[in-house]
Amino acid sequence: MRIWLDGGLRDLESATVSVFDHGLTVGDGIFETVKATDGRPFALTRHLDRLTRSAHGLGLPAPDHDEIREACAAVLEANPMPLGRLRITYTGGHGPLGSDRGEHGPTLVVALGETTRRPDTTAVITVPWTRNERGALTGLKTTSYAENVVALARAHEHGASEALFGNTVGQLCEGTGSNVFVVLNGEIHTPPVASGCLPGITRALAIEWTGARETDLPLDVLRRADEIFLTSTLRDIQAVHRADDRELPAAPGPVTAKAMQIFGERSGDDLDP
């Protein structure tokens, strides 16, 4: 395994960061996960644009897109695999043991891990914790991910692959690493970014390609939706066959199946939409 760290490729054993890196000590960092098929990244421009928005929101220097593209290409060439999870991590760099940042500049890591295609359907649960739609990190893809770790562990304990959050006013928001869509009377709806959800790359493409509507939705919509599906970089579009104790045995339903078909065709035609 070869990893890009701060300007060049390193072997796994030598790709180390300081124990004082702010991404480690206080979670002061951002990241992107990019799907790579046969060494080709999908929607890389959109991911880099979101990385820059996250950096701005966190007060980090703007990442160098050319350097990151070079890093991604080098890592993909050095680690050939049919389907990979390309992870771009950008942190506040070496800093003091506190919330103040140091002056050493950011750390950039690009790594690749092999993955497999997700099944067409999955189970989800709702969790009792909420997303704060007015928080300082709302809408940013940061490395402060412990809340998601806890919620995802709860999902696995209940035989599900994803946990869904409501926000502080009881609206449906998002999953730990996915966006959620529901079908009501033949129309596709998803929570707006104002709900506190991450503006997912796959979410945006699904809205553009299927005509889905951004709608404020109560959390209990999951009990009555005709169909439910998730979107994320590595899921693409994935139908939900169980939400908490509610079974949706026909999943993927006709609207979801059509959305899956459209996404597969459109993403196959353009690797950087």
mmCIF file of N, CA, C and O in Angstrom, residues 173-254:
data_model
loop_
_atom_site.group_PDB
_atom_site.id
_atom_site.type_symbol
_atom_site.label_atom_id
_atom_site.label_comp_id
_atom_site.label_asym_id
_atom_site.label_seq_id
_atom_site.Cartn_x
_atom_site.Cartn_y
_atom_site.Cartn_z
ATOM 1 N N CYS A 173 -33.357 14.179 9.013
ATOM 2 C CA CYS A 173 -32.148 14.885 8.599
ATOM 3 C C CYS A 173 -31.273 14.032 7.672
ATOM 4 O O CYS A 173 -31.244 14.266 6.473
ATOM 5 N N GLU A 174 -30.567 13.049 8.234
ATOM 6 C CA GLU A 174 -29.599 12.288 7.433
ATOM 7 C C GLU A 174 -29.159 11.054 8.180
ATOM 8 O O GLU A 174 -29.535 10.826 9.330
ATOM 9 N N GLY A 175 -28.295 10.268 7.523
ATOM 10 C CA GLY A 175 -27.657 9.132 8.164
ATOM 11 C C GLY A 175 -26.260 9.480 8.629
ATOM 12 O O GLY A 175 -25.794 10.612 8.473
ATOM 13 N N THR A 176 -25.569 8.498 9.201
ATOM 14 C CA THR A 176 -24.208 8.747 9.674
ATOM 15 C C THR A 176 -23.266 9.057 8.521
ATOM 16 O O THR A 176 -22.304 9.803 8.690
ATOM 17 N N GLY A 177 -23.526 8.458 7.368
ATOM 18 C CA GLY A 177 -22.683 8.705 6.198
ATOM 19 C C GLY A 177 -23.481 8.676 4.923
ATOM 20 O O GLY A 177 -22.961 8.314 3.868
ATOM 21 N N SER A 178 -24.746 9.050 5.020
ATOM 22 C CA SER A 178 -25.621 8.989 3.850
ATOM 23 C C SER A 178 -26.689 10.059 3.944
ATOM 24 O O SER A 178 -26.950 10.602 5.012
ATOM 25 N N ASN A 179 -27.315 10.332 2.816
ATOM 26 C CA ASN A 179 -28.531 11.141 2.780
ATOM 27 C C ASN A 179 -29.717 10.208 2.570
ATOM 28 O O ASN A 179 -29.572 9.104 2.039
ATOM 29 N N VAL A 180 -30.891 10.668 2.975
ATOM 30 C CA VAL A 180 -32.074 9.821 2.928
ATOM 31 C C VAL A 180 -33.141 10.465 2.047
ATOM 32 O O VAL A 180 -33.331 11.681 2.064
ATOM 33 N N PHE A 181 -33.801 9.640 1.265
ATOM 34 C CA PHE A 181 -34.886 10.050 0.378
ATOM 35 C C PHE A 181 -36.115 9.201 0.692
ATOM 36 O O PHE A 181 -35.989 8.029 1.070
ATOM 37 N N VAL A 182 -37.300 9.785 0.509
ATOM 38 C CA VAL A 182 -38.536 9.029 0.659
ATOM 39 C C VAL A 182 -39.411 9.273 -0.572
ATOM 40 O O VAL A 182 -39.313 10.310 -1.231
ATOM 41 N N VAL A 183 -40.246 8.291 -0.858
ATOM 42 C CA VAL A 183 -41.201 8.402 -1.962
ATOM 43 C C VAL A 183 -42.588 8.513 -1.360
ATOM 44 O O VAL A 183 -43.009 7.642 -0.580
ATOM 45 N N LEU A 184 -43.293 9.587 -1.704
ATOM 46 C CA LEU A 184 -44.653 9.826 -1.234
ATOM 47 C C LEU A 184 -45.537 10.074 -2.448
ATOM 48 O O LEU A 184 -45.300 11.015 -3.216
ATOM 49 N N ASN A 185 -46.526 9.222 -2.642
ATOM 50 C CA ASN A 185 -47.452 9.362 -3.773
ATOM 51 C C ASN A 185 -46.715 9.493 -5.104
ATOM 52 O O ASN A 185 -47.075 10.301 -5.953
ATOM 53 N N GLY A 186 -45.680 8.708 -5.267
ATOM 54 C CA GLY A 186 -44.950 8.669 -6.524
ATOM 55 C C GLY A 186 -43.908 9.749 -6.691
ATOM 56 O O GLY A 186 -43.180 9.753 -7.693
ATOM 57 N N GLU A 187 -43.769 10.674 -5.732
ATOM 58 C CA GLU A 187 -42.786 11.749 -5.815
ATOM 59 C C GLU A 187 -41.644 11.506 -4.830
ATOM 60 O O GLU A 187 -41.858 11.026 -3.722
ATOM 61 N N ILE A 188 -40.435 11.877 -5.251
ATOM 62 C CA ILE A 188 -39.254 11.682 -4.423
ATOM 63 C C ILE A 188 -38.967 12.965 -3.641
ATOM 64 O O ILE A 188 -38.940 14.060 -4.208
ATOM 65 N N HIS A 189 -38.738 12.804 -2.327
ATOM 66 C CA HIS A 189 -38.447 13.932 -1.456
ATOM 67 C C HIS A 189 -37.193 13.635 -0.640
ATOM 68 O O HIS A 189 -36.930 12.475 -0.290
ATOM 69 N N THR A 190 -36.455 14.680 -0.299
ATOM 70 C CA THR A 190 -35.297 14.547 0.582
ATOM 71 C C THR A 190 -35.193 15.794 1.443
ATOM 72 O O THR A 190 -35.600 16.890 1.009
ATOM 73 N N PRO A 191 -34.692 15.681 2.671
ATOM 74 C CA PRO A 191 -34.579 16.867 3.520
ATOM 75 C C PRO A 191 -33.688 17.934 2.887
ATOM 76 O O PRO A 191 -32.684 17.611 2.238
ATOM 77 N N PRO A 192 -34.018 19.209 3.062
ATOM 78 C CA PRO A 192 -33.172 20.287 2.541
ATOM 79 C C PRO A 192 -31.905 20.425 3.368
ATOM 80 O O PRO A 192 -31.830 19.939 4.509
ATOM 81 N N VAL A 193 -30.916 21.100 2.812
ATOM 82 C CA VAL A 193 -29.672 21.324 3.544
ATOM 83 C C VAL A 193 -29.935 22.080 4.844
ATOM 84 O O VAL A 193 -29.251 21.870 5.849
ATOM 85 N N ALA A 194 -30.964 22.915 4.859
ATOM 86 C CA ALA A 194 -31.304 23.663 6.079
ATOM 87 C C ALA A 194 -31.697 22.754 7.234
ATOM 88 O O ALA A 194 -31.699 23.187 8.400
ATOM 89 N N SER A 195 -31.990 21.489 6.962
ATOM 90 C CA SER A 195 -32.319 20.546 8.032
ATOM 91 C C SER A 195 -31.095 20.197 8.865
ATOM 92 O O SER A 195 -31.228 19.631 9.950
ATOM 93 N N GLY A 196 -29.905 20.523 8.348
ATOM 94 C CA GLY A 196 -28.668 20.179 9.022
ATOM 95 C C GLY A 196 -27.904 19.056 8.368
ATOM 96 O O GLY A 196 -26.828 18.670 8.836
ATOM 97 N N CYS A 197 -28.425 18.508 7.277
ATOM 98 C CA CYS A 197 -27.750 17.392 6.616
ATOM 99 C C CYS A 197 -26.528 17.854 5.830
ATOM 100 O O CYS A 197 -26.415 19.025 5.441
ATOM 101 N N LEU A 198 -25.616 16.925 5.609
ATOM 102 C CA LEU A 198 -24.481 17.199 4.740
ATOM 103 C C LEU A 198 -24.968 17.282 3.302
ATOM 104 O O LEU A 198 -25.771 16.450 2.873
ATOM 105 N N PRO A 199 -24.509 18.270 2.536
ATOM 106 C CA PRO A 199 -24.879 18.330 1.121
ATOM 107 C C PRO A 199 -24.107 17.283 0.323
ATOM 108 O O PRO A 199 -23.063 17.547 -0.262
ATOM 109 N N GLY A 200 -24.612 16.061 0.324
ATOM 110 C CA GLY A 200 -23.915 14.942 -0.291
ATOM 111 C C GLY A 200 -23.745 15.101 -1.789
ATOM 112 O O GLY A 200 -24.604 15.654 -2.476
ATOM 113 N N ILE A 201 -22.645 14.582 -2.296
ATOM 114 C CA ILE A 201 -22.385 14.625 -3.744
ATOM 115 C C ILE A 201 -23.401 13.750 -4.477
ATOM 116 O O ILE A 201 -24.016 14.177 -5.467
ATOM 117 N N THR A 202 -23.588 12.526 -4.003
ATOM 118 C CA THR A 202 -24.563 11.632 -4.635
ATOM 119 C C THR A 202 -25.970 12.185 -4.459
ATOM 120 O O THR A 202 -26.817 12.060 -5.357
ATOM 121 N N ARG A 203 -26.240 12.793 -3.313
ATOM 122 C CA ARG A 203 -27.532 13.440 -3.080
ATOM 123 C C ARG A 203 -27.813 14.481 -4.156
ATOM 124 O O ARG A 203 -28.907 14.520 -4.739
ATOM 125 N N ALA A 204 -26.837 15.357 -4.419
ATOM 126 C CA ALA A 204 -27.027 16.420 -5.413
ATOM 127 C C ALA A 204 -27.287 15.834 -6.793
ATOM 128 O O ALA A 204 -28.163 16.314 -7.534
ATOM 129 N N LEU A 205 -26.533 14.801 -7.157
ATOM 130 C CA LEU A 205 -26.725 14.189 -8.473
ATOM 131 C C LEU A 205 -28.083 13.501 -8.560
ATOM 132 O O LEU A 205 -28.752 13.567 -9.601
ATOM 133 N N ALA A 206 -28.491 12.853 -7.480
ATOM 134 C CA ALA A 206 -29.800 12.191 -7.484
ATOM 135 C C ALA A 206 -30.919 13.215 -7.643
ATOM 136 O O ALA A 206 -31.905 12.970 -8.368
ATOM 137 N N ILE A 207 -30.796 14.370 -6.985
ATOM 138 C CA ILE A 207 -31.801 15.424 -7.150
ATOM 139 C C ILE A 207 -31.836 15.906 -8.594
ATOM 140 O O ILE A 207 -32.903 16.049 -9.206
ATOM 141 N N GLU A 208 -30.663 16.159 -9.161
ATOM 142 C CA GLU A 208 -30.584 16.661 -10.539
ATOM 143 C C GLU A 208 -31.133 15.648 -11.535
ATOM 144 O O GLU A 208 -31.833 16.022 -12.480
ATOM 145 N N TRP A 209 -30.822 14.393 -11.342
ATOM 146 C CA TRP A 209 -31.133 13.382 -12.348
ATOM 147 C C TRP A 209 -32.516 12.761 -12.198
ATOM 148 O O TRP A 209 -33.026 12.165 -13.151
ATOM 149 N N THR A 210 -33.120 12.874 -11.026
ATOM 150 C CA THR A 210 -34.436 12.250 -10.828
ATOM 151 C C THR A 210 -35.549 13.266 -10.611
ATOM 152 O O THR A 210 -36.724 12.884 -10.597
ATOM 153 N N GLY A 211 -35.205 14.534 -10.405
ATOM 154 C CA GLY A 211 -36.226 15.539 -10.135
ATOM 155 C C GLY A 211 -36.754 15.500 -8.714
ATOM 156 O O GLY A 211 -37.841 16.018 -8.437
ATOM 157 N N ALA A 212 -36.002 14.912 -7.799
ATOM 158 C CA ALA A 212 -36.411 14.870 -6.392
ATOM 159 C C ALA A 212 -36.563 16.280 -5.837
ATOM 160 O O ALA A 212 -35.882 17.211 -6.257
ATOM 161 N N ARG A 213 -37.459 16.412 -4.872
ATOM 162 C CA ARG A 213 -37.747 17.711 -4.258
ATOM 163 C C ARG A 213 -37.153 17.779 -2.860
ATOM 164 O O ARG A 213 -37.204 16.806 -2.108
ATOM 165 N N GLU A 214 -36.620 18.941 -2.513
ATOM 166 C CA GLU A 214 -36.156 19.183 -1.152
ATOM 167 C C GLU A 214 -37.357 19.638 -0.318
ATOM 168 O O GLU A 214 -37.978 20.653 -0.630
ATOM 169 N N THR A 215 -37.647 18.878 0.731
ATOM 170 C CA THR A 215 -38.877 19.092 1.493
ATOM 171 C C THR A 215 -38.605 18.899 2.981
ATOM 172 O O THR A 215 -37.925 17.942 3.372
ATOM 173 N N ASP A 216 -39.133 19.785 3.813
ATOM 174 C CA ASP A 216 -39.095 19.557 5.254
ATOM 175 C C ASP A 216 -39.979 18.358 5.568
ATOM 176 O O ASP A 216 -41.171 18.348 5.230
ATOM 177 N N LEU A 217 -39.404 17.359 6.214
ATOM 178 C CA LEU A 217 -40.112 16.101 6.471
ATOM 179 C C LEU A 217 -40.041 15.758 7.953
ATOM 180 O O LEU A 217 -38.955 15.795 8.545
ATOM 181 N N PRO A 218 -41.157 15.392 8.571
ATOM 182 C CA PRO A 218 -41.093 14.939 9.959
ATOM 183 C C PRO A 218 -40.373 13.597 10.037
ATOM 184 O O PRO A 218 -40.386 12.811 9.080
ATOM 185 N N LEU A 219 -39.756 13.332 11.170
ATOM 186 C CA LEU A 219 -39.019 12.081 11.321
ATOM 187 C C LEU A 219 -39.929 10.868 11.124
ATOM 188 O O LEU A 219 -39.510 9.843 10.575
ATOM 189 N N ASP A 220 -41.200 10.998 11.517
ATOM 190 C CA ASP A 220 -42.097 9.839 11.394
ATOM 191 C C ASP A 220 -42.565 9.584 9.971
ATOM 192 O O ASP A 220 -43.361 8.665 9.739
ATOM 193 N N VAL A 221 -42.064 10.353 8.998
ATOM 194 C CA VAL A 221 -42.390 10.055 7.596
ATOM 195 C C VAL A 221 -41.896 8.659 7.223
ATOM 196 O O VAL A 221 -42.431 8.017 6.302
ATOM 197 N N LEU A 222 -40.880 8.170 7.939
ATOM 198 C CA LEU A 222 -40.342 6.843 7.658
ATOM 199 C C LEU A 222 -41.366 5.739 7.933
ATOM 200 O O LEU A 222 -41.244 4.644 7.404
ATOM 201 N N ARG A 223 -42.387 6.054 8.732
ATOM 202 C CA ARG A 223 -43.415 5.054 9.045
ATOM 203 C C ARG A 223 -44.470 4.943 7.953
ATOM 204 O O ARG A 223 -45.250 3.976 7.941
ATOM 205 N N ARG A 224 -44.539 5.940 7.084
ATOM 206 C CA ARG A 224 -45.615 5.936 6.087
ATOM 207 C C ARG A 224 -45.147 6.128 4.651
ATOM 208 O O ARG A 224 -45.954 6.061 3.720
ATOM 209 N N ALA A 225 -43.867 6.363 4.445
ATOM 210 C CA ALA A 225 -43.366 6.539 3.081
ATOM 211 C C ALA A 225 -43.598 5.268 2.268
ATOM 212 O O ALA A 225 -43.486 4.148 2.779
ATOM 213 N N ASP A 226 -43.920 5.457 1.004
ATOM 214 C CA ASP A 226 -44.114 4.306 0.121
ATOM 215 C C ASP A 226 -42.799 3.577 -0.132
ATOM 216 O O ASP A 226 -42.765 2.349 -0.237
ATOM 217 N N GLU A 227 -41.736 4.340 -0.268
ATOM 218 C CA GLU A 227 -40.405 3.792 -0.489
ATOM 219 C C GLU A 227 -39.397 4.687 0.230
ATOM 220 O O GLU A 227 -39.660 5.874 0.454
ATOM 221 N N ILE A 228 -38.272 4.113 0.588
ATOM 222 C CA ILE A 228 -37.186 4.842 1.226
ATOM 223 C C ILE A 228 -35.885 4.407 0.552
ATOM 224 O O ILE A 228 -35.705 3.213 0.267
ATOM 225 N N PHE A 229 -34.998 5.360 0.303
ATOM 226 C CA PHE A 229 -33.675 4.959 -0.164
ATOM 227 C C PHE A 229 -32.608 5.907 0.367
ATOM 228 O O PHE A 229 -32.888 7.025 0.800
ATOM 229 N N LEU A 230 -31.382 5.399 0.363
ATOM 230 C CA LEU A 230 -30.217 6.153 0.810
ATOM 231 C C LEU A 230 -29.330 6.482 -0.376
ATOM 232 O O LEU A 230 -29.327 5.761 -1.379
ATOM 233 N N THR A 231 -28.570 7.553 -0.236
ATOM 234 C CA THR A 231 -27.540 7.871 -1.232
ATOM 235 C C THR A 231 -26.236 8.175 -0.508
ATOM 236 O O THR A 231 -26.231 8.769 0.566
ATOM 237 N N SER A 232 -25.136 7.735 -1.107
ATOM 238 C CA SER A 232 -23.802 8.100 -0.624
ATOM 239 C C SER A 232 -22.800 7.699 -1.693
ATOM 240 O O SER A 232 -23.148 7.000 -2.656
ATOM 241 N N THR A 233 -21.560 8.103 -1.488
ATOM 242 C CA THR A 233 -20.524 7.847 -2.484
ATOM 243 C C THR A 233 -20.378 6.372 -2.800
ATOM 244 O O THR A 233 -20.238 5.997 -3.964
ATOM 245 N N LEU A 234 -20.393 5.526 -1.778
ATOM 246 C CA LEU A 234 -20.174 4.103 -2.013
ATOM 247 C C LEU A 234 -21.458 3.299 -2.094
ATOM 248 O O LEU A 234 -21.450 2.156 -2.532
ATOM 249 N N ARG A 235 -22.575 3.883 -1.687
ATOM 250 C CA ARG A 235 -23.868 3.209 -1.864
ATOM 251 C C ARG A 235 -24.469 3.510 -3.228
ATOM 252 O O ARG A 235 -25.289 2.748 -3.725
ATOM 253 N N ASP A 236 -24.111 4.641 -3.847
ATOM 254 C CA ASP A 236 -24.867 5.196 -4.968
ATOM 255 C C ASP A 236 -26.313 5.381 -4.476
ATOM 256 O O ASP A 236 -26.549 6.140 -3.557
ATOM 257 N N ILE A 237 -27.265 4.688 -5.068
ATOM 258 C CA ILE A 237 -28.639 4.695 -4.557
ATOM 259 C C ILE A 237 -28.949 3.298 -4.042
ATOM 260 O O ILE A 237 -28.811 2.313 -4.767
ATOM 261 N N GLN A 238 -29.355 3.211 -2.771
ATOM 262 C CA GLN A 238 -29.604 1.926 -2.137
ATOM 263 C C GLN A 238 -30.980 1.941 -1.472
ATOM 264 O O GLN A 238 -31.264 2.800 -0.639
ATOM 265 N N ALA A 239 -31.825 1.003 -1.857
ATOM 266 C CA ALA A 239 -33.167 0.921 -1.304
ATOM 267 C C ALA A 239 -33.138 0.446 0.150
ATOM 268 O O ALA A 239 -32.223 -0.270 0.571
ATOM 269 N N VAL A 240 -34.150 0.824 0.911
ATOM 270 C CA VAL A 240 -34.309 0.398 2.296
ATOM 271 C C VAL A 240 -35.455 -0.614 2.370
ATOM 272 O O VAL A 240 -36.569 -0.313 1.936
ATOM 273 N N HIS A 241 -35.152 -1.804 2.906
ATOM 274 C CA HIS A 241 -36.208 -2.817 3.046
ATOM 275 C C HIS A 241 -36.740 -2.918 4.471
ATOM 276 O O HIS A 241 -37.748 -3.581 4.715
ATOM 277 N N ARG A 242 -36.048 -2.264 5.419
ATOM 278 C CA ARG A 242 -36.553 -2.213 6.794
ATOM 279 C C ARG A 242 -36.124 -0.924 7.449
ATOM 280 O O ARG A 242 -34.930 -0.562 7.399
ATOM 281 N N ALA A 243 -37.068 -0.205 8.048
ATOM 282 C CA ALA A 243 -36.789 1.008 8.803
ATOM 283 C C ALA A 243 -37.312 0.800 10.215
ATOM 284 O O ALA A 243 -38.531 0.697 10.421
ATOM 285 N N ASP A 244 -36.418 0.688 11.183
ATOM 286 C CA ASP A 244 -36.781 0.287 12.545
ATOM 287 C C ASP A 244 -37.520 -1.051 12.468
ATOM 288 O O ASP A 244 -36.983 -2.007 11.932
ATOM 289 N N ASP A 245 -38.762 -1.122 12.938
ATOM 290 C CA ASP A 245 -39.484 -2.392 12.889
ATOM 291 C C ASP A 245 -40.466 -2.460 11.721
ATOM 292 O O ASP A 245 -41.288 -3.375 11.642
ATOM 293 N N ARG A 246 -40.363 -1.517 10.807
ATOM 294 C CA ARG A 246 -41.261 -1.508 9.655
ATOM 295 C C ARG A 246 -40.588 -2.171 8.458
ATOM 296 O O ARG A 246 -39.504 -1.763 8.038
ATOM 297 N N GLU A 247 -41.241 -3.184 7.909
ATOM 298 C CA GLU A 247 -40.719 -3.879 6.743
ATOM 299 C C GLU A 247 -41.283 -3.262 5.463
ATOM 300 O O GLU A 247 -42.463 -2.909 5.396
ATOM 301 N N LEU A 248 -40.417 -3.114 4.463
ATOM 302 C CA LEU A 248 -40.824 -2.698 3.118
ATOM 303 C C LEU A 248 -40.397 -3.821 2.173
ATOM 304 O O LEU A 248 -39.365 -3.740 1.497
ATOM 305 N N PRO A 249 -41.164 -4.898 2.144
ATOM 306 C CA PRO A 249 -40.720 -6.124 1.473
ATOM 307 C C PRO A 249 -40.556 -5.990 -0.032
ATOM 308 O O PRO A 249 -39.854 -6.803 -0.645
ATOM 309 N N ALA A 250 -41.187 -4.982 -0.641
ATOM 310 C CA ALA A 250 -41.093 -4.855 -2.094
ATOM 311 C C ALA A 250 -39.859 -4.060 -2.532
ATOM 312 O O ALA A 250 -39.676 -3.813 -3.724
ATOM 313 N N ALA A 251 -39.020 -3.664 -1.583
ATOM 314 C CA ALA A 251 -37.853 -2.853 -1.933
ATOM 315 C C ALA A 251 -36.877 -3.635 -2.822
ATOM 316 O O ALA A 251 -36.659 -4.825 -2.596
ATOM 317 N N PRO A 252 -36.307 -2.956 -3.837
ATOM 318 C CA PRO A 252 -36.577 -1.568 -4.219
ATOM 319 C C PRO A 252 -37.909 -1.440 -4.949
ATOM 320 O O PRO A 252 -38.207 -2.214 -5.862
ATOM 321 N N GLY A 253 -38.692 -0.449 -4.522
ATOM 322 C CA GLY A 253 -39.958 -0.175 -5.186
ATOM 323 C C GLY A 253 -39.736 0.411 -6.568
ATOM 324 O O GLY A 253 -38.601 0.702 -6.962
ATOM 325 N N PRO A 254 -40.814 0.621 -7.321
ATOM 326 C CA PRO A 254 -40.668 1.053 -8.712
ATOM 327 C C PRO A 254 -39.988 2.409 -8.874
ATOM 328 O O PRO A 254 -39.191 2.593 -9.811
#
